[in-house]
Coordinates of C-alpha atoms in Angstrom, one line a residue:
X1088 CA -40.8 15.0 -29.9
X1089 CA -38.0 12.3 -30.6
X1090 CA -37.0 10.1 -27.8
X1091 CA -33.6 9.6 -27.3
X1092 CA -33.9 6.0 -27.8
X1093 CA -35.0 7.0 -31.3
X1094 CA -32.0 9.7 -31.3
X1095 CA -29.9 6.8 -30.7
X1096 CA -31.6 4.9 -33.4
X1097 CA -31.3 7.4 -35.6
X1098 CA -27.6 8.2 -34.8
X1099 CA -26.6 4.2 -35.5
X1100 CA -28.4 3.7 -38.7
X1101 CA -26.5 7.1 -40.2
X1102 CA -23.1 5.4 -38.9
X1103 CA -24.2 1.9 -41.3
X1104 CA -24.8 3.8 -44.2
X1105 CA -22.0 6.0 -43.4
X1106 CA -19.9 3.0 -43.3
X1107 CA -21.4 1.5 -46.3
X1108 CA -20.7 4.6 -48.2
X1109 CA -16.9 4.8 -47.4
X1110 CA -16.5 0.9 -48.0
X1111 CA -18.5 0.9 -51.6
X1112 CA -16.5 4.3 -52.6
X1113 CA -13.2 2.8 -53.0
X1114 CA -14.4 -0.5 -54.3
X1115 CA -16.0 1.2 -57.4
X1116 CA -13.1 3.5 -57.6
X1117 CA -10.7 0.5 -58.1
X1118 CA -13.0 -1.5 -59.9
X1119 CA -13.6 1.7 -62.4
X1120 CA -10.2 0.4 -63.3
X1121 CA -11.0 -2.6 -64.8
X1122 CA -14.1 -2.4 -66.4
X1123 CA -15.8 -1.1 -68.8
X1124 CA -18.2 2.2 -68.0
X1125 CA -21.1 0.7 -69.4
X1126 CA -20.0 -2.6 -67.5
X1127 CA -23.2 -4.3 -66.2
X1128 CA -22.0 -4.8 -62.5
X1129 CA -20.3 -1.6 -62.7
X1130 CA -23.5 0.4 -63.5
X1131 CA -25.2 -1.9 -60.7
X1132 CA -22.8 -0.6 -58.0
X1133 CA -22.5 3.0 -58.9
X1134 CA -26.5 2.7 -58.9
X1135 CA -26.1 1.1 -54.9
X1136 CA -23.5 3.8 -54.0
X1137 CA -25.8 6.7 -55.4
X1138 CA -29.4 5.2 -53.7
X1139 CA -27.1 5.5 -50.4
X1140 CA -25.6 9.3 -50.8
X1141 CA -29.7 9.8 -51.7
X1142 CA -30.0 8.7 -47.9
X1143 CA -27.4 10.9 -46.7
X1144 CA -28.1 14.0 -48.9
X1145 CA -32.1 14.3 -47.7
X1146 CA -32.7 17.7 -46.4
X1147 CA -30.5 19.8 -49.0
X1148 CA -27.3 18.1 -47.3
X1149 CA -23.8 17.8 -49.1
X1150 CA -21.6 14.3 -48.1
X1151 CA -17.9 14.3 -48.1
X1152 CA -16.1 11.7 -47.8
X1153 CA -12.4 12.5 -47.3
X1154 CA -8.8 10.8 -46.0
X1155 CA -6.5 12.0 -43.6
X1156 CA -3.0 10.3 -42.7
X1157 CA -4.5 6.8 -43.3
X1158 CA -7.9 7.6 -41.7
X1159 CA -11.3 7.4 -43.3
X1160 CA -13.7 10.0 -42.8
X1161 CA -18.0 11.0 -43.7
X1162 CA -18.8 14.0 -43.1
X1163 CA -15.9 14.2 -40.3
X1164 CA -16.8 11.2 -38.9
X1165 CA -14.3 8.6 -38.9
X1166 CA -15.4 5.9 -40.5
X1167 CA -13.9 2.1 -39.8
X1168 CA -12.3 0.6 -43.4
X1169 CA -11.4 -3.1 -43.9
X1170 CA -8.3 -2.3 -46.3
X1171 CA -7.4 -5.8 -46.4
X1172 CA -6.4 -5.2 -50.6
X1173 CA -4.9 -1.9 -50.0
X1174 CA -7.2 -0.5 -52.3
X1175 CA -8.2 2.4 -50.0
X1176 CA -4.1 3.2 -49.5
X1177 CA -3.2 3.0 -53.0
X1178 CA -5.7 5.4 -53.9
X1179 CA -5.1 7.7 -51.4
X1180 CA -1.2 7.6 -52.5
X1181 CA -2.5 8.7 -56.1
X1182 CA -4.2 11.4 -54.6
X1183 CA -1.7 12.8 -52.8
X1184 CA 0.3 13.1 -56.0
X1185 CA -3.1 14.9 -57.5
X1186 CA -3.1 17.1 -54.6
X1187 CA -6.5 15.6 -53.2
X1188 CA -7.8 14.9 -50.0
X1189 CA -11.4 14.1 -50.1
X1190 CA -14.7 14.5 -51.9
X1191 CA -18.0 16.2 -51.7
X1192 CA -21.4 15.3 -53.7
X1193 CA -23.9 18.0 -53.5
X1194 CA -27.6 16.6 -53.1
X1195 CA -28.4 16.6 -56.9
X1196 CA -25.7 14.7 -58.1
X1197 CA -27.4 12.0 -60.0
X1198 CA -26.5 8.6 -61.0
X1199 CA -24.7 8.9 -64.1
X1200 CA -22.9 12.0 -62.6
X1201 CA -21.2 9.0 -60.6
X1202 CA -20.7 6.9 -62.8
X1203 CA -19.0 9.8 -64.5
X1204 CA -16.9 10.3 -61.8
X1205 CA -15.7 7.5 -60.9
X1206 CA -14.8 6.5 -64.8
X1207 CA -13.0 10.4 -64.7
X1208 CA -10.7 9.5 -61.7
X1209 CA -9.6 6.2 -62.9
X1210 CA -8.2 7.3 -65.8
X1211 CA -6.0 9.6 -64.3
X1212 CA -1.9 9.2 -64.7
X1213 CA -0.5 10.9 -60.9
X1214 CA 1.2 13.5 -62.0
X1215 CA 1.5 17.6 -60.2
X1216 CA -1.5 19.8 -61.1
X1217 CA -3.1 22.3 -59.7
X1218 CA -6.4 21.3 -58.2
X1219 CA -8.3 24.1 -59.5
X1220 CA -7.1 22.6 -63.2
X1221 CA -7.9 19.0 -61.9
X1222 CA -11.6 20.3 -61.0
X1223 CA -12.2 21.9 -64.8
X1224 CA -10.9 18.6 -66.4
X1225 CA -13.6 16.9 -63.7
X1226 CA -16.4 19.9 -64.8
X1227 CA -16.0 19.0 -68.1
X1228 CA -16.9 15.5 -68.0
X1229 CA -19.6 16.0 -65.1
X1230 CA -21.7 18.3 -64.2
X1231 CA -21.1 20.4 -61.3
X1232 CA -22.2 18.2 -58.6
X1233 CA -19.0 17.0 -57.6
X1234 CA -16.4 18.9 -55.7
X1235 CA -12.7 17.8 -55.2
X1236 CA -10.8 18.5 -51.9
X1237 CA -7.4 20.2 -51.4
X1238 CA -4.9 18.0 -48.7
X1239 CA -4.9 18.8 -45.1
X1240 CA -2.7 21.3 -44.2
X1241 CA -0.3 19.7 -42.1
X1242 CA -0.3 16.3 -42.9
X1243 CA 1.3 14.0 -40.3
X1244 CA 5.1 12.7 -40.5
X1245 CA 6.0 9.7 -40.8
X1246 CA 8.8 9.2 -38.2
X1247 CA 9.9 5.8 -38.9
X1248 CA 11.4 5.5 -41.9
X1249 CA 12.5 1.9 -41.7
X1250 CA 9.4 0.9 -40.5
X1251 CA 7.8 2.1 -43.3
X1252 CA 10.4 0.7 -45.4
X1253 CA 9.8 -3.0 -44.0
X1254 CA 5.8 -2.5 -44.6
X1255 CA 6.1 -2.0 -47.7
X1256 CA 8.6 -4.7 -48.1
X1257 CA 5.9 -7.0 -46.7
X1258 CA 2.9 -5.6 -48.9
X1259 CA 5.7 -6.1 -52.2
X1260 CA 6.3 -9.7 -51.1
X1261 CA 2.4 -10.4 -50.8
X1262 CA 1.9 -8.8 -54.4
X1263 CA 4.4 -10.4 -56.4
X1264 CA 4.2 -14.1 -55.0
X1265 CA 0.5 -13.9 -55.7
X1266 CA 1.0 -12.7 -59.3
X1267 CA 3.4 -15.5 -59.7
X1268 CA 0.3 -18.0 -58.5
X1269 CA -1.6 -16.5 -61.1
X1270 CA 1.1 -16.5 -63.8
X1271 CA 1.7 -20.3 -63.1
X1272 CA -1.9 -20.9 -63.6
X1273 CA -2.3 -18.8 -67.0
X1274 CA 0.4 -20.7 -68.4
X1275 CA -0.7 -24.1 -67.4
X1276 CA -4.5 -23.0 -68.8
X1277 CA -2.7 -22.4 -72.0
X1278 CA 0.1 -25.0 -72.4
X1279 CA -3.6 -27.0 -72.4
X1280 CA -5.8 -24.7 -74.7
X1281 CA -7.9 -24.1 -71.7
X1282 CA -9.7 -20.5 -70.9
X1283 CA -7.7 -18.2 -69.5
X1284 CA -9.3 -16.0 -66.2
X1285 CA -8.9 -12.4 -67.4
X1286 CA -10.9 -11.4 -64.6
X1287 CA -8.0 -12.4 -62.1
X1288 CA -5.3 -11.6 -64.5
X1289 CA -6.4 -7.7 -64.7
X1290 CA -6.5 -7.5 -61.3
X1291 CA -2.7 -8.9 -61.0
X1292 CA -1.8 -6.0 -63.3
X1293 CA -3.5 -3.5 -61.2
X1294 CA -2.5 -4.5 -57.8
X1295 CA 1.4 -4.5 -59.6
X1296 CA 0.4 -0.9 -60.5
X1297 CA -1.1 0.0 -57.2
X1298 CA 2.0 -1.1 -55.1
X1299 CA 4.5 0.4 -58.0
X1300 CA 2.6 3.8 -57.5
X1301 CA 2.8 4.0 -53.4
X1302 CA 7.1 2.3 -53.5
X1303 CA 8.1 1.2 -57.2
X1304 CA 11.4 -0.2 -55.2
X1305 CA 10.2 -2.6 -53.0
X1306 CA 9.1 -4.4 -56.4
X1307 CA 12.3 -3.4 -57.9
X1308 CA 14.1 -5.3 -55.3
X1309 CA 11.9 -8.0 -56.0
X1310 CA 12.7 -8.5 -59.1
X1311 CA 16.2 -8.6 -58.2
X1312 CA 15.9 -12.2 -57.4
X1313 CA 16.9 -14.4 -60.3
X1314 CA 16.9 -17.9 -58.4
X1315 CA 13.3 -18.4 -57.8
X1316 CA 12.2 -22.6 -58.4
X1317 CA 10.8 -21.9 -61.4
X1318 CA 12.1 -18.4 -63.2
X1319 CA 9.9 -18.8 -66.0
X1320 CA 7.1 -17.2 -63.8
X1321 CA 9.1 -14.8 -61.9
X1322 CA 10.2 -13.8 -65.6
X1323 CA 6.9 -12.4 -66.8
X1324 CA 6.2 -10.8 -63.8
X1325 CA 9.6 -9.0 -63.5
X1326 CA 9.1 -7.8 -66.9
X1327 CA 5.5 -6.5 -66.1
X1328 CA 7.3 -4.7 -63.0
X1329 CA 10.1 -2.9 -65.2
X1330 CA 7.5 -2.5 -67.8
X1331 CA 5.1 -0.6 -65.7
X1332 CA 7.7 1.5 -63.7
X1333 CA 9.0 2.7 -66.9
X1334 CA 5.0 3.2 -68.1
X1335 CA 4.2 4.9 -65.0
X1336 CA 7.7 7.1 -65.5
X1337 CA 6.4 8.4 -68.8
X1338 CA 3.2 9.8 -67.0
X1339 CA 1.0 7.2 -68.7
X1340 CA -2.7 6.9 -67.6
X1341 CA -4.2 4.2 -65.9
X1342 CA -6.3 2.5 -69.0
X1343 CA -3.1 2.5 -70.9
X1344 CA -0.8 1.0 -67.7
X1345 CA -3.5 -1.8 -67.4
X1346 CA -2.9 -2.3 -71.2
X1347 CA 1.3 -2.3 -70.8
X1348 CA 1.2 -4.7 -67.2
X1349 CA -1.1 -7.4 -69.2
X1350 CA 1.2 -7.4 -72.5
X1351 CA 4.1 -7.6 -70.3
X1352 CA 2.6 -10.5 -68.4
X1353 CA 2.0 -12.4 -71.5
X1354 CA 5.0 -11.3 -73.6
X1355 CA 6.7 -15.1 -72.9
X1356 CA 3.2 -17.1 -73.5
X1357 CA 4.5 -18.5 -77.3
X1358 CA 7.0 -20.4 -75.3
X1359 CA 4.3 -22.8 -73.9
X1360 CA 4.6 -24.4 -77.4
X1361 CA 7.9 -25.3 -77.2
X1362 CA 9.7 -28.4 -75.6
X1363 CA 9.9 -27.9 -72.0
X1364 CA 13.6 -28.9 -71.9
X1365 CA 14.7 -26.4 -74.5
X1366 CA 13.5 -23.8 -72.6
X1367 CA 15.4 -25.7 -68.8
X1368 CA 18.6 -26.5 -71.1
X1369 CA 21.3 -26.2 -69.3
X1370 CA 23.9 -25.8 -71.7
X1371 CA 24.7 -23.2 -74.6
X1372 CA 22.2 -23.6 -77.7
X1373 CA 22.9 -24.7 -80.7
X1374 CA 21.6 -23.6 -84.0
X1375 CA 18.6 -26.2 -83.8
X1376 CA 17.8 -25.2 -80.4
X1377 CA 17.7 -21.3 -81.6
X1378 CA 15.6 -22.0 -84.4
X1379 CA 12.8 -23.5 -82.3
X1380 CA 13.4 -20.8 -79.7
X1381 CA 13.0 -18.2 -82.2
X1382 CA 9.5 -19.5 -83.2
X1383 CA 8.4 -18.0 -79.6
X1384 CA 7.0 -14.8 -80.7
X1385 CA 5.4 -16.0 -83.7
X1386 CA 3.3 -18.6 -81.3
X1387 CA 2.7 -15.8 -78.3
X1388 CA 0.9 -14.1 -81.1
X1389 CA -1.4 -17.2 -82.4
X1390 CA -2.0 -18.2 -78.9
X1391 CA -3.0 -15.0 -77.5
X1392 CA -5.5 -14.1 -80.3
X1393 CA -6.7 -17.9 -80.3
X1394 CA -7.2 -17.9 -76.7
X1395 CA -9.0 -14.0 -76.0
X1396 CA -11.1 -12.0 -76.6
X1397 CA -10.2 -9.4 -79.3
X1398 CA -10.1 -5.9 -77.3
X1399 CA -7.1 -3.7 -77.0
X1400 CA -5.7 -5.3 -74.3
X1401 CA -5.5 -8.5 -76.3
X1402 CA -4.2 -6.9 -79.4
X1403 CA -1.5 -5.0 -77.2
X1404 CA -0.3 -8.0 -75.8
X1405 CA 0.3 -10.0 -79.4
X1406 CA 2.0 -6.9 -80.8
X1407 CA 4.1 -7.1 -77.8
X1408 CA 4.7 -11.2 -77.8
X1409 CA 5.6 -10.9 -81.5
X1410 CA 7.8 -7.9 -81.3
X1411 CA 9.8 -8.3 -78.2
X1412 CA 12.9 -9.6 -79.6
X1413 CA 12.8 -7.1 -83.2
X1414 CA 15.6 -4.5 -82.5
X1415 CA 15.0 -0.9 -83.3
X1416 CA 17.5 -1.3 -86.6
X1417 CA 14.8 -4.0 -87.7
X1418 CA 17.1 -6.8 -86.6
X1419 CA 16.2 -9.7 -83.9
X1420 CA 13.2 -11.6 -84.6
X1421 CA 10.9 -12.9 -86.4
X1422 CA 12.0 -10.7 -90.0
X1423 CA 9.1 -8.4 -90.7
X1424 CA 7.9 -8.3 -94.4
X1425 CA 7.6 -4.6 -94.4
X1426 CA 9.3 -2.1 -92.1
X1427 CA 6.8 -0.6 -89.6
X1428 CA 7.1 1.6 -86.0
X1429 CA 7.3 -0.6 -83.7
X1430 CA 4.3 -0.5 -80.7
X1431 CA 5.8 1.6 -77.7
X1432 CA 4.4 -1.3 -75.9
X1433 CA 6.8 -3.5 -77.7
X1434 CA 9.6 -1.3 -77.4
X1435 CA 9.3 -1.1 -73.8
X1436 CA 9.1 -5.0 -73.0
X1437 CA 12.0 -5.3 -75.2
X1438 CA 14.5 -3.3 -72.8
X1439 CA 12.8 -4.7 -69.6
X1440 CA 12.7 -8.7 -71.0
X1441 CA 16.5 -8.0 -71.9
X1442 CA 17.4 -6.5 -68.8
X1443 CA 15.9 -9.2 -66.4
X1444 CA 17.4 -12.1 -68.8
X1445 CA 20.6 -10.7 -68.7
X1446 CA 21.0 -10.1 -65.6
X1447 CA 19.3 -13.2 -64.6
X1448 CA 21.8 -15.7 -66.9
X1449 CA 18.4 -17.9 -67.9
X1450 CA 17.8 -18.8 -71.3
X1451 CA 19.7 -16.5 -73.9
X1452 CA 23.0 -16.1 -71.4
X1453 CA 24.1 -18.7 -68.9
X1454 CA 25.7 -16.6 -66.7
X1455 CA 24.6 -13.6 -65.0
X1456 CA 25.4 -10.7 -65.3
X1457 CA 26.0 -7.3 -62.6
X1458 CA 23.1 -5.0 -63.4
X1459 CA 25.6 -1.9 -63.7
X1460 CA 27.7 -4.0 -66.2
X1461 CA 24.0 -5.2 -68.0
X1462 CA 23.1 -1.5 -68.4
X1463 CA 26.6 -0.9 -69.8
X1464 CA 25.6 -3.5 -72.2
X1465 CA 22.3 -2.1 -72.9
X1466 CA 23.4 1.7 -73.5
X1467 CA 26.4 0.3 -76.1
X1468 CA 23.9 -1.0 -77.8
X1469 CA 21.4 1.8 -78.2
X1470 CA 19.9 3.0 -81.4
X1471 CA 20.5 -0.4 -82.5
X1472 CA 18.7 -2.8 -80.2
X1473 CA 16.7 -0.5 -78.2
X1474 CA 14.7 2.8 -78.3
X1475 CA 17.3 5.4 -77.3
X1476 CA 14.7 7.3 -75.3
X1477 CA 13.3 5.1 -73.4
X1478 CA 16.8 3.5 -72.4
X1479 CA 17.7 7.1 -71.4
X1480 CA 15.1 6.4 -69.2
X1481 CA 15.1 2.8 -67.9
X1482 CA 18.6 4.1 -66.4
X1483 CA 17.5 6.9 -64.4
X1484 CA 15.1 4.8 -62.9
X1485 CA 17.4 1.5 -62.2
X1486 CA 19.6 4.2 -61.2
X1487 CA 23.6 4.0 -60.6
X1488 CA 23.3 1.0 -58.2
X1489 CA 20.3 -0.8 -59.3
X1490 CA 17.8 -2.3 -56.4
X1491 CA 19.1 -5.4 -55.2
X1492 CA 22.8 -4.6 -56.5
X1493 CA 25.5 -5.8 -53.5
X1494 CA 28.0 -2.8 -52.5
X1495 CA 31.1 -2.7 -50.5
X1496 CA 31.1 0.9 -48.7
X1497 CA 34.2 2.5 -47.6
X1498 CA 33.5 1.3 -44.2
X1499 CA 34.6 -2.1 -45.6
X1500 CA 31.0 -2.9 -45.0
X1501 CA 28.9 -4.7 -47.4
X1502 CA 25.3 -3.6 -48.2
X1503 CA 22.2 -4.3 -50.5
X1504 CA 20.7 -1.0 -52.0
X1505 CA 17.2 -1.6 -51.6
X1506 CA 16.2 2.0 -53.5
X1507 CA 17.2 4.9 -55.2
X1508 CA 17.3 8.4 -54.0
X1509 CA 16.0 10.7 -56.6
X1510 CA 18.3 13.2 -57.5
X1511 CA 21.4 11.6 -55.2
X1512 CA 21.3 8.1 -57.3
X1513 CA 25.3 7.9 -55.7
X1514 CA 24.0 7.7 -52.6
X1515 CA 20.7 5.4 -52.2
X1516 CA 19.1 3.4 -49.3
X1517 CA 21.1 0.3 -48.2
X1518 CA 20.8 -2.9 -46.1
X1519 CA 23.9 -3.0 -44.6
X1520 CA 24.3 -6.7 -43.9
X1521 CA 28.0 -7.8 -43.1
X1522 CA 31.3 -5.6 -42.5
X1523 CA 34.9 -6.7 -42.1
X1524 CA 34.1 -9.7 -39.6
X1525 CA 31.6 -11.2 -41.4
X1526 CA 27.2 -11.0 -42.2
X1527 CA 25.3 -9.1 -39.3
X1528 CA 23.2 -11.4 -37.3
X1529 CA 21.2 -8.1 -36.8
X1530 CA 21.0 -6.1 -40.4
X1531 CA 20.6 -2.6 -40.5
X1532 CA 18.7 0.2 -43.0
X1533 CA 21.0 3.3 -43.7
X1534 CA 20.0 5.8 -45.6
X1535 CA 23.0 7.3 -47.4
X1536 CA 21.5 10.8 -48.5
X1537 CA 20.9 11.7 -44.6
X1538 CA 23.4 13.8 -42.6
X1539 CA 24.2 11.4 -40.5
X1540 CA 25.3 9.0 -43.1
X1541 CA 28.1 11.5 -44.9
X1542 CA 31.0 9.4 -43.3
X1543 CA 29.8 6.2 -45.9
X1544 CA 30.0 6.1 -49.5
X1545 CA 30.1 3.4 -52.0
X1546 CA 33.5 2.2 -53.4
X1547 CA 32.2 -0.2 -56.2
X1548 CA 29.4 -3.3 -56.9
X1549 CA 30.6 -6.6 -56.1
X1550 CA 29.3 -9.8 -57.1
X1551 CA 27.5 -11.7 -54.0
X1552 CA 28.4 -15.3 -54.7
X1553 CA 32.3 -14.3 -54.0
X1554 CA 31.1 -13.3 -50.3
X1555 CA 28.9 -16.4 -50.1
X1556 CA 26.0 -13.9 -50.4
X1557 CA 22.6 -14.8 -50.9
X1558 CA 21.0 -11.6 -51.8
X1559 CA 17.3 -13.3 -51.6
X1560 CA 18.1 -14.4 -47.9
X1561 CA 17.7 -10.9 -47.0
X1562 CA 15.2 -9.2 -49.4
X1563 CA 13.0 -12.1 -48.3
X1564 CA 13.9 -12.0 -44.9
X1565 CA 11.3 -11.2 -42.0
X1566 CA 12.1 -7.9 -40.8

């Protein structure tokens, strides 16, 4: 007969390996991401995760583990998650797209059924299927030992938009000033032939993705800011932002994402080699200065293949540091010997990298450019510059009023759009931050595709520094 102490025993040790189970389950899921399937510490913890399901599947006992409305749950009991990385959310966001809510593991799942699984569900691109299909594409790669779950059926509303809004503001800022840390340190490594982490460099790239996946504009507005101390990091990481978007708007898988965000992030490494001050000069260049800039892609190349591993990520990313500046009419930079396809990779940095340097005025252009008047630029010159699909494209997603644009509103208010609204791209989310009396101590979010927002409307972008405008005061501001 058990006693209840030993019920009580019993009920607390099921609760730690519950716990454990929940806490390992999305740390192999995001690290299926980055490694290898037959990755040695990979194998180690899909071997941990399965000798604890064995614990919790004794008897002939199925485990689910399943999330609902931010909550972790075992077998229906809610299980405590340090999310500290926002690995847990991001996935769950991903799931939501896939239609999934949970998992179950029938008792004879084995270990390279997990291994299986998790190596399956990291490849997938979000995109709408039915789950039934998404189950057969899972059957066909592992047995049938593990079941996917459909979405609650009333999932909970989030009613506060603007708070929501502001989170993921936060979360954005926290991404992308940590990828800068790393960019500063990659280049540094290399300006000095030193190793370069690839470890921390992947997981910059998939943290980008992660956050680009649950709100691609609080990154967008990000990258809106073109006076950070030094722009040559900020550079590489907007690019990798605009890059991935794009990827991610083309329904491209995870493997192949990772593979886009890292040649983005090193599209710029070749200028390393060059003379610092060429690259801070303040004035125009002259034909000296352009024919050492124009050496840039050449070096990327050299240094990436002299300073990693060969592996596809590696390859991608010197296709895409050589190729960068060659137009689509075989114009640009450096002159090919034979005429080729250019890598989609390439093709793809090449419409970001111009997009943030125009609008930025570093480098190429000394003066800024509006984004509207940039993409104006852009779409004159398609078919000869730039892949004419993916330009198409780019411009949905910047939309009519790109993130981080300023507006004036009929109101005779002034306003920073801080995203789009698909399908309404006249009428997008704004910070309304000054009106006819001057900037709002006290800003305000407005939502111009609500009903209660019909009486404003844009009138037309206007450039910030005539209003005294700082648009980085507010993007950056604590809200």
């Amino acid at each position: 007969m058990t006693t209840a102490v030993d019920t009580g025993k019993t009920r607390v040790a099921a609760t730690e390996r519950e716990e454990r189970l929940v806490n390992s389950f999305f740390v192999i899921y995001r690290n299926a991401r980055v490694v290898e399937p037959n990755n040695r510490a990979f194998v180690k913890q899909c071997a941990a995760f399965h000798e604890t399901l064995r614990s919790l599947t004794d008897g002939g006992n199925e485990v689910s583990i399943k999330a609902v409305n931010g909550r972790y749950f075992a077998n229906e009991q809610f299980i405590r998650f340090d999310d500290n990385s926002g690995a847990g959310k991001a996935i769950c966001a991903e799931w939501d797209i896939l239609g999934i809510g949970g998992v179950r593991f029938l008792p004879e799942v084995s270990e390279t059924d997990i291994r299986g699984f998790f190596s399956f569900m990291a490849s997938l691109a979000p995109r709408a299927i039915e789950l039934a299909e998404l189950q057969k594409e899972l059957d066909r790669q592992v047995p049938a030992t593990i079941f996917l779950l459909g979405l609650p059926e009333e999932p909970e509303e989030d009613d506060d938009e603007n708070q929501h809004r502001r989170q993921m503001r936060l979360q954005a800022r926290t991404t992308f000033f940590r990828a800068i840390s790393v960019v500063e340190e990659i280049v540094s490594h290399s300006a000095v032939e030193r190793e370069i982490n690839l470890s921390k460099t992947r997981r910059v790239v998939h943290s980008l993705i992660d956050h680009i996946m649950r709100d691609q504009d609080s990154l967008l507005e990000l990258a809106a800011i073109k006076d950070f101390d030094d722009y040559t990091y900020a550079h590489s990481i907007n690019v990798s932002v605009y890059s991935l978007t794009l990827g991610i708007n083309l329904g491209m898988d995870r493997p192949r994402l990772s593979q886009l965000g890292f040649a983005a992030l090193f599209h710029d490494i070749g200028k390393v080699r060059l003379d610092r001050d060429l690259i801070q000069k303040p004035d125009s260049f002259d034909e000296n200065d352009w024919i050492q800039m124009q050496r840039h892609p050449i070096l990327g190349a050299k240094t990436i293949l002299r300073s990693l591993r060969l592996d596809e990520h590696s390859t991608r990313a010197a296709l895409g540091a050589l190729e960068h500046h060659i137009n689509a009419d075989f114009t640009g930079y450096p002159s090919l010997h034979e005429r080729r396809p250019l890598n989609l990779f390439s093709r793809i940095i090449t419409i970001a990298d111009t997009f943030d340097a125009l609008t930025s005025g570093r480098v190429y252009v000394k003066k800024s450019i509006a984004p509207d008047q940039v993409i104006k630029k852009m779409r004159y010159q398609m078919g000869m510059k730039f892949d004419v699909t993916l330009l198409e494209l780019f411009n949905r997603v910047i939309g009519i009023y790109p993130v981080g644009s300023v507006v004036l509103l009929n109101t005779d208010e002034i306003a920073v759009v801080v995203a789009a609204n698909e399908g309404q791209f006249d009428r997008p989310h704004l910070q309304i931050i000054g009106n006819r009396d001057g900037l709002l101590g006290q800003t305000e979010f407005a939502n111009l595709a609500s009903t209660e927002q019909l009486h404003r409307h844009i009138v037309r972008i206007i450039e910030p520094v005539r209003y005294g405008i700082n648009v980085r005061d507010f993007i950056l501001a604590e809200s």
